[in-house]
mmCIF file of C-alpha atoms in Angstrom:
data_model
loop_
_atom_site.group_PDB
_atom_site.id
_atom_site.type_symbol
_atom_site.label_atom_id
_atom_site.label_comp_id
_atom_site.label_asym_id
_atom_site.label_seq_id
_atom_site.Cartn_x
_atom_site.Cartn_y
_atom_site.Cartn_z
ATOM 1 C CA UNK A 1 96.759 33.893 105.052
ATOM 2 C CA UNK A 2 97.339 34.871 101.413
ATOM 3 C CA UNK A 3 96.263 37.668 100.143
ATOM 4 C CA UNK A 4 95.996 38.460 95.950
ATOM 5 C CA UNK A 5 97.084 41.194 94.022
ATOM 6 C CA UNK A 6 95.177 42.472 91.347
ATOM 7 C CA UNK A 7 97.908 42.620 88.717
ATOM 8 C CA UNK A 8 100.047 40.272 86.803
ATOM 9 C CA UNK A 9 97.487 37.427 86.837
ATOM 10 C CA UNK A 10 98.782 33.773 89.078
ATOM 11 C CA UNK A 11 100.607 35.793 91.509
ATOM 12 C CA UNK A 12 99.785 35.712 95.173
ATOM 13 C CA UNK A 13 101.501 37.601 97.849
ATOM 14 C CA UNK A 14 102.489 37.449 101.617
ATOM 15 C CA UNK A 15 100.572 39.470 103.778
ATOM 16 C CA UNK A 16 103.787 41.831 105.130
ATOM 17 C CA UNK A 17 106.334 43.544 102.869
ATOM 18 C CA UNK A 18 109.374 45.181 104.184
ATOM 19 C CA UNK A 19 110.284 48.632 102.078
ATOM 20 C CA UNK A 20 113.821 49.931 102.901
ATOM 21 C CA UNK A 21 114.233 53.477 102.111
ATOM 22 C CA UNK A 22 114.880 56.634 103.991
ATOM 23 C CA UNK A 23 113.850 58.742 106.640
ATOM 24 C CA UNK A 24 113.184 62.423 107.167
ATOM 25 C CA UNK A 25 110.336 64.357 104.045
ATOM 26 C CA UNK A 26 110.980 61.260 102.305
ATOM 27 C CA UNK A 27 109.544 58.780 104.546
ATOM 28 C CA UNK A 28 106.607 60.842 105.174
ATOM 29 C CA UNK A 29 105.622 61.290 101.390
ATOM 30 C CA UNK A 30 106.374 57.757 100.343
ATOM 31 C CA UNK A 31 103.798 56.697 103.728
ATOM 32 C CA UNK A 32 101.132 59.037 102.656
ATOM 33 C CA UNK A 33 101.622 59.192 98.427
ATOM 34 C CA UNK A 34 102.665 55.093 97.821
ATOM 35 C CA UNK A 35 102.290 53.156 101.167
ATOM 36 C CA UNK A 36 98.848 53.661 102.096
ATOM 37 C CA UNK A 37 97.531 53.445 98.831
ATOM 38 C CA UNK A 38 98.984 50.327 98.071
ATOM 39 C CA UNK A 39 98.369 49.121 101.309
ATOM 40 C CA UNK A 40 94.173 49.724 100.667
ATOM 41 C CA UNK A 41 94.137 48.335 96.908
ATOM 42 C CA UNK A 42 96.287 44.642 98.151
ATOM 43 C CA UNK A 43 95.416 44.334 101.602
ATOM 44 C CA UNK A 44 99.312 43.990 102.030
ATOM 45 C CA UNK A 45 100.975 45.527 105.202
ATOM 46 C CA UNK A 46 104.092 47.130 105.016
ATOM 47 C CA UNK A 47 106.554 47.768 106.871
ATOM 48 C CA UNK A 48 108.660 50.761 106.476
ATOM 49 C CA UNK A 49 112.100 50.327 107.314
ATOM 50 C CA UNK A 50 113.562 54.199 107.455
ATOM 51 C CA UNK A 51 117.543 52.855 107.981
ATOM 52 C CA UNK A 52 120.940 53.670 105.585
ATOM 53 C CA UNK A 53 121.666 55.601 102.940
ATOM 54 C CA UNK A 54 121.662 54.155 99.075
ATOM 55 C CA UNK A 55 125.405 52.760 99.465
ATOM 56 C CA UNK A 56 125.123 51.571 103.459
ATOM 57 C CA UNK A 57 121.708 49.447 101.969
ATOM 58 C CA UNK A 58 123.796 48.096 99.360
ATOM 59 C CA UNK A 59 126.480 47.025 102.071
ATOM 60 C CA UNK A 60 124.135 45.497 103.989
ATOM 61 C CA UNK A 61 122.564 43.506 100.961
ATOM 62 C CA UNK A 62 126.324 42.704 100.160
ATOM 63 C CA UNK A 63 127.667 41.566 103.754
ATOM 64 C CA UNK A 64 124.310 39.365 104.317
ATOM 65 C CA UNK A 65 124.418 37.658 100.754
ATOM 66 C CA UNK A 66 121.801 39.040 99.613
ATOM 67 C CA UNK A 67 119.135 38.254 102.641
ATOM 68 C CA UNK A 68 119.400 41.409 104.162
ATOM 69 C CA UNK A 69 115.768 41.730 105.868
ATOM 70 C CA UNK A 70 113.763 43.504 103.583
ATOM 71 C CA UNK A 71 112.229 42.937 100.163
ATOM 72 C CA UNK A 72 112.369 46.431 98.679
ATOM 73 C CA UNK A 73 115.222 48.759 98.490
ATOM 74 C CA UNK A 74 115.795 52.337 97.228
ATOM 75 C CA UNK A 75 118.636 52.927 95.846
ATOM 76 C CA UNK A 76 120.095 54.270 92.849
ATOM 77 C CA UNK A 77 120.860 53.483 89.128
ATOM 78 C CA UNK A 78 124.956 52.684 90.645
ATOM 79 C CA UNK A 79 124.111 50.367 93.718
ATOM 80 C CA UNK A 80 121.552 48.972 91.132
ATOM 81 C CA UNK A 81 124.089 48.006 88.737
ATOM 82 C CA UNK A 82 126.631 46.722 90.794
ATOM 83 C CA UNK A 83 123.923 44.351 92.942
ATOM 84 C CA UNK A 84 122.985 42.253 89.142
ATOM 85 C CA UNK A 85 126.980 42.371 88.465
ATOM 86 C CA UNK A 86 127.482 40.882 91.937
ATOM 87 C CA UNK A 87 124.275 38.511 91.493
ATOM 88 C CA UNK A 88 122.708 39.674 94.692
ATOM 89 C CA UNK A 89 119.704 41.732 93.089
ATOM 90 C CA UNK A 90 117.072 40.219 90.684
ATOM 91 C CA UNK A 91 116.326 41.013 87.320
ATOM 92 C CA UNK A 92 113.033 42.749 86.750
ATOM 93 C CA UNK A 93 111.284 42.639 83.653
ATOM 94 C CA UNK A 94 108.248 43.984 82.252
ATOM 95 C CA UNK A 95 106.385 40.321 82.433
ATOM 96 C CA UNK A 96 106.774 40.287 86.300
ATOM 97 C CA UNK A 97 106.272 44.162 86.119
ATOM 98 C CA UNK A 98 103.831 45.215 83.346
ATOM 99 C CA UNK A 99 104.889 48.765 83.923
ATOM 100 C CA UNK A 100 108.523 49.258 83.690
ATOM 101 C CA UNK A 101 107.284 48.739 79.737
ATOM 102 C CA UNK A 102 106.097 52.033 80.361
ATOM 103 C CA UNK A 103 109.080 53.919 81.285
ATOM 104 C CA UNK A 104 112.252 55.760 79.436
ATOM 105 C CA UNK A 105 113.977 53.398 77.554
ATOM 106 C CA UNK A 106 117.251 55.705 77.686
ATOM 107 C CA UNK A 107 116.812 55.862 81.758
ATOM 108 C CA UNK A 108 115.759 52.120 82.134
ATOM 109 C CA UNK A 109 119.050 51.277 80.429
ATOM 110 C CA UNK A 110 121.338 53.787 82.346
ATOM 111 C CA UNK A 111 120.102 51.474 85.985
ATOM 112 C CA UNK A 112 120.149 47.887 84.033
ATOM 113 C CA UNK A 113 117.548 45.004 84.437
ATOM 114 C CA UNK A 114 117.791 45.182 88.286
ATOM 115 C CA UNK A 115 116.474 48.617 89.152
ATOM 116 C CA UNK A 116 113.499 50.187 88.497
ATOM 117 C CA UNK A 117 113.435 53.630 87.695
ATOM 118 C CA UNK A 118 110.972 54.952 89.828
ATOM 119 C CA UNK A 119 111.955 58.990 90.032
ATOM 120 C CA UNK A 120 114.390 60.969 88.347
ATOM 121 C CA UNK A 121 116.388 64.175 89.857
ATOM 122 C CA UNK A 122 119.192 66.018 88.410
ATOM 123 C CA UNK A 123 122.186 68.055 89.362
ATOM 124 C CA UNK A 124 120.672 71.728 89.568
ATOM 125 C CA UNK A 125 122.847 75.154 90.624
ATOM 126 C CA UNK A 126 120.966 76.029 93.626
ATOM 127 C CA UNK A 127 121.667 80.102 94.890
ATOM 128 C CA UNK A 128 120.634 82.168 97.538
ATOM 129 C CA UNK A 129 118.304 84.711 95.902
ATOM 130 C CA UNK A 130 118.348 87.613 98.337
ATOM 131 C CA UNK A 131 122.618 87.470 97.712
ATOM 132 C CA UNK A 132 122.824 87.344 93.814
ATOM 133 C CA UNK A 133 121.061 90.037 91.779
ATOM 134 C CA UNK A 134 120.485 88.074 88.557
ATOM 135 C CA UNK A 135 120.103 84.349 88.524
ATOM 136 C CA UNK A 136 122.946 82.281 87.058
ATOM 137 C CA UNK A 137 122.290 80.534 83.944
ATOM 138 C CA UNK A 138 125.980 78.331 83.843
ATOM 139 C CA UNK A 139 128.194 76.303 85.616
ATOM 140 C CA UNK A 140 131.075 78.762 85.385
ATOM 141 C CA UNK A 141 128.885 81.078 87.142
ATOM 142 C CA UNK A 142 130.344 79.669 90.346
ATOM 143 C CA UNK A 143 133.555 81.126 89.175
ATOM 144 C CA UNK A 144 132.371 84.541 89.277
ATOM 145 C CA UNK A 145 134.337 86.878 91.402
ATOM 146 C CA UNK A 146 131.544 87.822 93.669
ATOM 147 C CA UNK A 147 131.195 84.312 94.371
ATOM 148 C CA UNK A 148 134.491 84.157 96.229
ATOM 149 C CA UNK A 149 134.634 81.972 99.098
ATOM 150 C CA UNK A 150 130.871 81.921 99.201
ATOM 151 C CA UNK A 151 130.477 78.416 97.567
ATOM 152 C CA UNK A 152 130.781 74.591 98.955
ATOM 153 C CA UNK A 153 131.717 71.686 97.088
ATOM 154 C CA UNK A 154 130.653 68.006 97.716
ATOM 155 C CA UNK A 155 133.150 65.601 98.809
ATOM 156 C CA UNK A 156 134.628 62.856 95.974
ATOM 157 C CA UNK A 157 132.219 60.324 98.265
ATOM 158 C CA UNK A 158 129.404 62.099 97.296
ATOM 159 C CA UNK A 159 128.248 60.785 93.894
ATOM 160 C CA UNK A 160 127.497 65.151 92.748
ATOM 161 C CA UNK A 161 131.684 65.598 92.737
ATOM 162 C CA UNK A 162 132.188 63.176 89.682
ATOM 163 C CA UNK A 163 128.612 64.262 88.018
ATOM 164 C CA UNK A 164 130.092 67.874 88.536
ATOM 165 C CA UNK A 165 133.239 67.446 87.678
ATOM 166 C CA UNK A 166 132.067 65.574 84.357
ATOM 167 C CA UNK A 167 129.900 68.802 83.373
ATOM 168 C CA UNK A 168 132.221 70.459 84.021
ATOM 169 C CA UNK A 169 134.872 68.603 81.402
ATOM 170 C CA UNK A 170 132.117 68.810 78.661
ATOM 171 C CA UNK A 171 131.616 72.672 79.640
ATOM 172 C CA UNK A 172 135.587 72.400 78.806
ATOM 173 C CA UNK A 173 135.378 70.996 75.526
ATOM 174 C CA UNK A 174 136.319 67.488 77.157
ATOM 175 C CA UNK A 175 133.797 64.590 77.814
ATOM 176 C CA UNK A 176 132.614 62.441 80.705
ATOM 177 C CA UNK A 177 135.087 59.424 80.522
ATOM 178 C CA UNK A 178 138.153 59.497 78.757
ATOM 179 C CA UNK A 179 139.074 63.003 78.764
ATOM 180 C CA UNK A 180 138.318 64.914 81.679
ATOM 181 C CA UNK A 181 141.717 66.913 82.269
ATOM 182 C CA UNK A 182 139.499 70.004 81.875
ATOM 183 C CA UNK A 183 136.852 68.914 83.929
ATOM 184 C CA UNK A 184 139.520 68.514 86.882
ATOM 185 C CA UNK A 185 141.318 71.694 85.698
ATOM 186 C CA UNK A 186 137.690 73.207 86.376
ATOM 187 C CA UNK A 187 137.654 71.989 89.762
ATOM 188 C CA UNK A 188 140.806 73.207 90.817
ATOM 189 C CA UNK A 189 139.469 76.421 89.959
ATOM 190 C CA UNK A 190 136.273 76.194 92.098
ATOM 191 C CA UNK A 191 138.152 74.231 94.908
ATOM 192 C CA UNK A 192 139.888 77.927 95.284
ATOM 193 C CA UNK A 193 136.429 79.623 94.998
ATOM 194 C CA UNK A 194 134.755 77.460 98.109
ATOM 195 C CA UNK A 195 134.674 77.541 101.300
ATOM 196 C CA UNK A 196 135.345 73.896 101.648
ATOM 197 C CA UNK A 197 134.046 70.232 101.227
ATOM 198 C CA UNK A 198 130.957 68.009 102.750
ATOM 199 C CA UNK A 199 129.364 64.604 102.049
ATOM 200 C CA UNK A 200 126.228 64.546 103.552
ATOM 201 C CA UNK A 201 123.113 66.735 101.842
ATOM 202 C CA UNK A 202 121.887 68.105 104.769
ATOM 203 C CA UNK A 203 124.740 69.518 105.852
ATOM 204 C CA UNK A 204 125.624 70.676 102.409
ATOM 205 C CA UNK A 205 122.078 72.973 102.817
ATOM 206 C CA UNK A 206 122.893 74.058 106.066
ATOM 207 C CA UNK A 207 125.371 76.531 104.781
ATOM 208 C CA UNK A 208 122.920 78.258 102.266
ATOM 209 C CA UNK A 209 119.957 78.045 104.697
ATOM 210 C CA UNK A 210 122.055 80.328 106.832
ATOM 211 C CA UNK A 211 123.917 82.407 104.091
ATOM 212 C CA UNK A 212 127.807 81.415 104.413
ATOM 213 C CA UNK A 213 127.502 79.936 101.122
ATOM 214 C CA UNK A 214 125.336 81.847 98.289
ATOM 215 C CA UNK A 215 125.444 78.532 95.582
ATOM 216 C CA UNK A 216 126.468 75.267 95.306
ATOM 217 C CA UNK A 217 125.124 72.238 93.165
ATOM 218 C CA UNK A 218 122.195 70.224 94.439
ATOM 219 C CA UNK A 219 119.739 67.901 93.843
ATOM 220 C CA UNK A 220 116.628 69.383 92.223
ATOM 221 C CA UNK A 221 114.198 67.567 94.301
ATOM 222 C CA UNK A 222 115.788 69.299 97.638
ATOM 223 C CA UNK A 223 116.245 72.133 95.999
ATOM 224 C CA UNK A 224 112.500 72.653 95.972
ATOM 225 C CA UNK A 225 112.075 71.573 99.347
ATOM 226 C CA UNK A 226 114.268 74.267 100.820
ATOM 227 C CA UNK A 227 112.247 76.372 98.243
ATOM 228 C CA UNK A 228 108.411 75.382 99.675
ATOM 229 C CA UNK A 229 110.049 76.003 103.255
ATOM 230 C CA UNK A 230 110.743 79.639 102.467
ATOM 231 C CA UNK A 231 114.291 79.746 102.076
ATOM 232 C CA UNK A 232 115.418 82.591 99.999
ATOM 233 C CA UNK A 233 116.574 80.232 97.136
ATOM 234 C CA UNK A 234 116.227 78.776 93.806
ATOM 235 C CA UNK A 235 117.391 76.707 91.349
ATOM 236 C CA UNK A 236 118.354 76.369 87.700
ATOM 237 C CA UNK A 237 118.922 73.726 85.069
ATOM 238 C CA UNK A 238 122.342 75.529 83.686
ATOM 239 C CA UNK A 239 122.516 75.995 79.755
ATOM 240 C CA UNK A 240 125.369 72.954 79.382
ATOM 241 C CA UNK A 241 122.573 70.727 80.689
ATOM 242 C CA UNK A 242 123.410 68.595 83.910
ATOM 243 C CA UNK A 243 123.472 64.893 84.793
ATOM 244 C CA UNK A 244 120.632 63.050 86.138
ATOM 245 C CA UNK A 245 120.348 61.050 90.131
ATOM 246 C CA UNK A 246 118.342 57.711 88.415
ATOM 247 C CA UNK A 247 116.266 56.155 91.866
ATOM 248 C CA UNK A 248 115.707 52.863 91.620
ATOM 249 C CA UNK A 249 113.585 50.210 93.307
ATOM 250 C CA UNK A 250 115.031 46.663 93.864
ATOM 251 C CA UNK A 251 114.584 43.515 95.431
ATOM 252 C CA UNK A 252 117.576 41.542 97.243
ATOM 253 C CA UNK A 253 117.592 38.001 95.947
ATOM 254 C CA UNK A 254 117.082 36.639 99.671
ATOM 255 C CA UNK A 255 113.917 38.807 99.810
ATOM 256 C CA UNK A 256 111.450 36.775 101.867
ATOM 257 C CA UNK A 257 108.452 38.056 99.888
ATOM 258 C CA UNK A 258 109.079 38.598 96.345
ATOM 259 C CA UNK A 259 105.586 38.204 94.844
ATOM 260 C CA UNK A 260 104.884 40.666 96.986
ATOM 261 C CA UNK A 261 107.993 42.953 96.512
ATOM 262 C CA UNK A 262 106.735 43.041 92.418
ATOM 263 C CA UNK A 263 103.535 44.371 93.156
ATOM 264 C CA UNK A 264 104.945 47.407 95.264
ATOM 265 C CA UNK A 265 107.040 47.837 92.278
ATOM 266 C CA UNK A 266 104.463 48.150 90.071
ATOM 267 C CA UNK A 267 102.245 50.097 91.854
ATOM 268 C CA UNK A 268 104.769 52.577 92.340
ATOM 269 C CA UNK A 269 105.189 52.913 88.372
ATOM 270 C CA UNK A 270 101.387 53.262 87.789
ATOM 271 C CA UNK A 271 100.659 56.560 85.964
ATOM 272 C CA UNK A 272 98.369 57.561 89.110
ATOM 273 C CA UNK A 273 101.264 56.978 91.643
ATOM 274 C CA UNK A 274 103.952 58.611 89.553
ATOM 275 C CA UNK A 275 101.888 61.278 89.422
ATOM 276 C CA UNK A 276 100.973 61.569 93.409
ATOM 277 C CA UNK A 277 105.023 60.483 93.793
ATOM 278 C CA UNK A 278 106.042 64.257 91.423
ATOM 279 C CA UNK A 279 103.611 65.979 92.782
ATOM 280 C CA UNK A 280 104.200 64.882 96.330
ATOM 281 C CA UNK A 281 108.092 64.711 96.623
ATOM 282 C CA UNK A 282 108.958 67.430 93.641
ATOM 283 C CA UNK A 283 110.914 65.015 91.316
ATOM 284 C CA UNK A 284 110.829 63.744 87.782
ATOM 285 C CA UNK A 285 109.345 60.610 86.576
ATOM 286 C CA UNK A 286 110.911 57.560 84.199
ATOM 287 C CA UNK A 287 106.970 58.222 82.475
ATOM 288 C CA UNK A 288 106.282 60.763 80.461
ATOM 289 C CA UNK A 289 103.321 60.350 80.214
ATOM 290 C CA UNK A 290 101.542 61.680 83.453
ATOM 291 C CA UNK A 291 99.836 64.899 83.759
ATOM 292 C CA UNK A 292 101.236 67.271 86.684
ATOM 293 C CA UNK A 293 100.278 71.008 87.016
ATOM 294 C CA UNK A 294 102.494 73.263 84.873
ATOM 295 C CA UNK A 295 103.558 74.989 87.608
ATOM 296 C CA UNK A 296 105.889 71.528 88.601
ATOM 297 C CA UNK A 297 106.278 70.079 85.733
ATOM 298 C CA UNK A 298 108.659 73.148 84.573
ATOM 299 C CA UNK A 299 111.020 72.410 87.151
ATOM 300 C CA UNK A 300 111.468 68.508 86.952
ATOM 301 C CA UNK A 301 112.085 65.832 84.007
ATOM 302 C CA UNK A 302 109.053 64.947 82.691
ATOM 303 C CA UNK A 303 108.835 65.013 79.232
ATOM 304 C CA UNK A 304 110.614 63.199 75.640
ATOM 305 C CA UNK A 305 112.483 67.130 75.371
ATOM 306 C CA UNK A 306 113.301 67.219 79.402
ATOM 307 C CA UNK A 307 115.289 63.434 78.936
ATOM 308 C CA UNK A 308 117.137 65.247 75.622
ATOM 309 C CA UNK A 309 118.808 67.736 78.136
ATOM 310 C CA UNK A 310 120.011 65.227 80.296
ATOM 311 C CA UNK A 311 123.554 64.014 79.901
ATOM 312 C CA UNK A 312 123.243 60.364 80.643
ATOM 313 C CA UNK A 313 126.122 59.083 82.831
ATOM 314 C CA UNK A 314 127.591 55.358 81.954
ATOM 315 C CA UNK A 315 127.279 54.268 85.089
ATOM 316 C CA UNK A 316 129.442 51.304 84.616
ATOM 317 C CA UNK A 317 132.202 52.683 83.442
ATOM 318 C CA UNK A 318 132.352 55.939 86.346
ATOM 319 C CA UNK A 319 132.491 52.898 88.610
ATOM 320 C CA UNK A 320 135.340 51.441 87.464
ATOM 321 C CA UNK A 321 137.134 55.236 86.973
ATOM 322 C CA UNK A 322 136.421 56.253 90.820
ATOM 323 C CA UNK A 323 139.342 54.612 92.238
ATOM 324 C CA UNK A 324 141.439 57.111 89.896
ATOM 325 C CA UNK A 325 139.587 59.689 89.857
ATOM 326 C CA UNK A 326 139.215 59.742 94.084
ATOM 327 C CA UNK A 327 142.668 59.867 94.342
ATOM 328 C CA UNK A 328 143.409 62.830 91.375
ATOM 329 C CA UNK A 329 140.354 64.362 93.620
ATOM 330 C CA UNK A 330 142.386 64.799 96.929
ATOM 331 C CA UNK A 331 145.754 65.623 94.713
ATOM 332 C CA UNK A 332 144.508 67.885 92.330
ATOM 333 C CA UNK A 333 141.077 69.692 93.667
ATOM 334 C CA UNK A 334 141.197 69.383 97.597
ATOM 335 C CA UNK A 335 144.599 70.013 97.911
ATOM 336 C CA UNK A 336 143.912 73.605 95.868
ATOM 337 C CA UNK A 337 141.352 74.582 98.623
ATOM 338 C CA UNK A 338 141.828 77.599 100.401
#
């Protein structure tokens, strides 16, 4: 049976489509604000395949070739870049997808021609509000005294330690590449402050759900969550400005149902389903041109002015610093923890 898409005209698509992405809030919004929707205007089933994080897909896609069981993957802007270098992702453009024309040029090019920018986070300073008396407005806020082994720091495998490290250097009067001696400098400095290190982002919020730690960087979009579940928190987009987490959508170049695969895409990047995705999961959009309440679009990236106060990573060029900078990481920062 083949069912037809009413989109790019002469394409016709399988009747299953396998979406990797993740489990937990995510997998519930994505079902209810994307899946079913889509699902109702094609006629196409998906399957939701709720397995890996963003570099464990990316392995999988790499060890298998390319043909790694599913036609849709979320990832981000640096798994993205890496699968069209390595050939094992295919380009998108806006012929196949009518609306990535519709999206941030600047952000577009930051995850190259094989991901689609589909939402758009940044690196907020997330505190405990019952524990600080006035909310921080800067980075070197987590250097205050008070602060004092009541912060936690993400491990150099967690993509937020370079990003951090890298605001930090500007903060510094260095930059993001090529001279980020104050950057590390700055990290030294905090390494002393915390309590500690951890990869994973839900262990990360376990220690200012219950207190230990008062503030730590985080990823706007759960920031909020932890916010709409009651947690004495917030967060704030610090005066240097902050780097962006670019999600992407891609499709292996194995993928079984491509056709298909390039409709989900697009359907995601409608101006209706961006708007039900920010509204839904609390993140920015690629678009600015949806309409949100105020009330959300304050706290995410959603206009021309919101992209200005980004500080757009190059991608390519982190990747090809990490080795270095991983092993200055565990010399310079963790060895300085307390």
């Amino acid at each position: 049976m083949t069912l037809v898409f009413v989109g790019p005209p002469g394409l016709a698509f399988a009747e299953t489509l396998v979406v990797n992405s993740y489990g937990g809030p995510y997998e519930a919004i994505i079902e209810e604000r994307i899946i079913k929707p889509f699902e109702e205007k094609t006629g196409i089933d998906v399957v939701y395949d709720a397995v890996g994080s963003a570099s464990q897909d990316y392995a999988k896609i790499k060890a298998t070739q390319g043909q790694p069981g599913f036609d849709v993957v979320v990832m981000t802007a640096s798994q993205s870049l890496q699968g069209c270098k390595d050939g094992l992702l295919e380009k998108l453009d806006a012929a196949a997808v009518p609306n990535l024309a519709k999206l941030s040029s600047s952000l577009a090019a930051v995850a190259g021609p094989c991901g689609a920018v589909h939402e758009v986070q940044y690196m907020s300073l997330l505190y405990r509000t019952d524990k600080l008396a006035l909310p921080p407005t800067s980075w070197s806020s987590l250097l205050d005294p008070e602060l004092k082994g009541k912060i936690i720091l993400p491990t150099f495998q967690n993509i937020m330690a370079a990003f951090l490290m890298e605001i930090m250097s500007v903060a510094r009067g260095g930059d993001m590449i090529d001279n980020v001696d104050p950057g590390f400098a700055a990290m030294a400095e905090l390494a002393r402050q915390s309590v500690g290190f951890e990869q994973s982002s839900a262990i990360l919020e376990s220690y200012i759900k219950d207190g230990t730690v008062w503030a730590m960087p985080f990823w706007n979009g759960r920031a909020q969550l932890l916010v709409d579940q009651g947690v004495p928190v917030d967060y704030v987009r610090p005066k240097e400005g902050t780097i962006p987490l670019i999600a992407t959508l891609s499709v292996p170049v194995g993928a079984k149902n491509k056709q298909a695969a390039l409709a989900f895409i697009d359907f995601f990047l409608e101006k209706s389903s961006q708007e039900a995705w920010v509204t839904g999961y609390k993140v920015g959009s690629a678009r600015t041109d949806i309409e949100i309440p105020e009330n959300i679009a304050k706290r995410q990236i959603t206009t021309q002015a919101d992209l200005q106060s980004l500080k757009l990573p190059d991608l390519s060029r982190i990747a090809d610093k990490l080795g270095e900078w991983g092993e200055r990481w565990e010399r310079d920062v963790v060895s300085q923890a307390n």
